[in-house]
């Protein structure tokens, strides 16, 4: 399973890459806002860091960048997508799962610009992006589970549909808006390719009360051992 960092903050991206070996980054307009930088500066800074690290290439370290969410016309979406894609070979264009977005993603993929169809909330929405060759599809988990839904079956259904039609592994399933380590484990059990979440959730993955307790026990034993 691949781990992507859901952030446009360069210090967090560097930390998560060096500490956890994250495999890529996803951003959205909210993350850009939280970076405190204008859109073009935030994504250019990430592109420059990729170059410095020698990670150039969408296969090495994909970075999803969402186009202006106000755009609902395919031609306008294409114009912005091409401009953003020209900044870095690592950029994957994030497009909303709406009719105009599917049309744009289909054309971009034919041009060799990779796409991530986002804001997916049902298995049915996940089918057309795969049929049209998008690199990623992003079903959101946290937003649904915060409203009382259990997403295990929803992810499993997408995985099963992709397996039924040969999309599995071609269009990779990014479980997005992950809020807890338990959700990461659920997505892994269901067969999702990727999870994306913030730094704090990856840090929480490595915390367990018994690990802390066990370290205390072993420290006491170490200190009491005859020298
Ligand atoms: C990633 O691709 C999604 O945009 C992201 O996971 C949404 O999460 P958020 O609700 O934390 O912004």
mmCIF file of C-alpha atoms and ligand atoms in Angstrom, residues 6 25-31 34 64 66 94 116 118-119 138-140 142-143 174-179 196-198, ligand 1:
data_model
loop_
_atom_site.group_PDB
_atom_site.id
_atom_site.type_symbol
_atom_site.label_atom_id
_atom_site.label_comp_id
_atom_site.label_asym_id
_atom_site.label_seq_id
_atom_site.Cartn_x
_atom_site.Cartn_y
_atom_site.Cartn_z
ATOM 1 C CA UNK A 6 -2.375 15.281 2.187
ATOM 2 C CA UNK A 25 1.425 14.080 -2.154
ATOM 3 C CA UNK A 26 -2.173 15.169 -2.614
ATOM 4 C CA UNK A 27 -3.340 18.745 -2.336
ATOM 5 C CA UNK A 28 -6.654 20.526 -2.636
ATOM 6 C CA UNK A 29 -7.649 24.208 -2.406
ATOM 7 C CA UNK A 30 -7.981 23.915 1.387
ATOM 8 C CA UNK A 31 -4.419 22.614 1.715
ATOM 9 C CA UNK A 34 -3.383 26.325 4.824
ATOM 10 C CA UNK A 64 -1.950 15.814 -7.174
ATOM 11 C CA UNK A 66 -6.495 20.482 -7.953
ATOM 12 C CA UNK A 94 -7.187 16.743 -9.773
ATOM 13 C CA UNK A 116 -6.988 12.195 -10.303
ATOM 14 C CA UNK A 118 -11.719 13.601 -6.807
ATOM 15 C CA UNK A 119 -14.751 14.184 -4.596
ATOM 16 C CA UNK A 138 -10.228 9.522 -4.850
ATOM 17 C CA UNK A 139 -13.150 8.190 -2.827
ATOM 18 C CA UNK A 140 -13.495 10.276 0.337
ATOM 19 C CA UNK A 142 -13.572 10.866 6.508
ATOM 20 C CA UNK A 143 -16.408 13.088 5.337
ATOM 21 C CA UNK A 174 -6.687 6.670 -3.254
ATOM 22 C CA UNK A 175 -8.750 6.577 -0.068
ATOM 23 C CA UNK A 176 -8.872 10.280 0.772
ATOM 24 C CA UNK A 177 -9.802 12.413 3.768
ATOM 25 C CA UNK A 178 -8.515 9.723 6.112
ATOM 26 C CA UNK A 179 -8.808 10.832 9.735
ATOM 27 C CA UNK A 196 -3.820 9.945 1.765
ATOM 28 C CA UNK A 197 -3.892 11.798 5.042
ATOM 29 C CA UNK A 198 -2.179 14.458 7.109
HETATM 30 C C1 LIG B 1 -7.204 14.433 -1.189
HETATM 31 O O1 LIG B 1 -7.004 14.146 -2.315
HETATM 32 C C2 LIG B 1 -8.431 15.077 -0.701
HETATM 33 O O2 LIG B 1 -8.630 16.324 -1.271
HETATM 34 C C3 LIG B 1 -8.335 15.178 0.757
HETATM 35 O O3 LIG B 1 -8.011 13.929 1.304
HETATM 36 C C4 LIG B 1 -9.561 15.745 1.402
HETATM 37 O O4 LIG B 1 -9.282 15.801 2.738
HETATM 38 P P1 LIG B 1 -9.622 17.022 3.648
HETATM 39 O O5 LIG B 1 -11.054 16.897 4.018
HETATM 40 O O6 LIG B 1 -8.728 16.839 4.828
HETATM 41 O O7 LIG B 1 -9.310 18.292 2.906
#
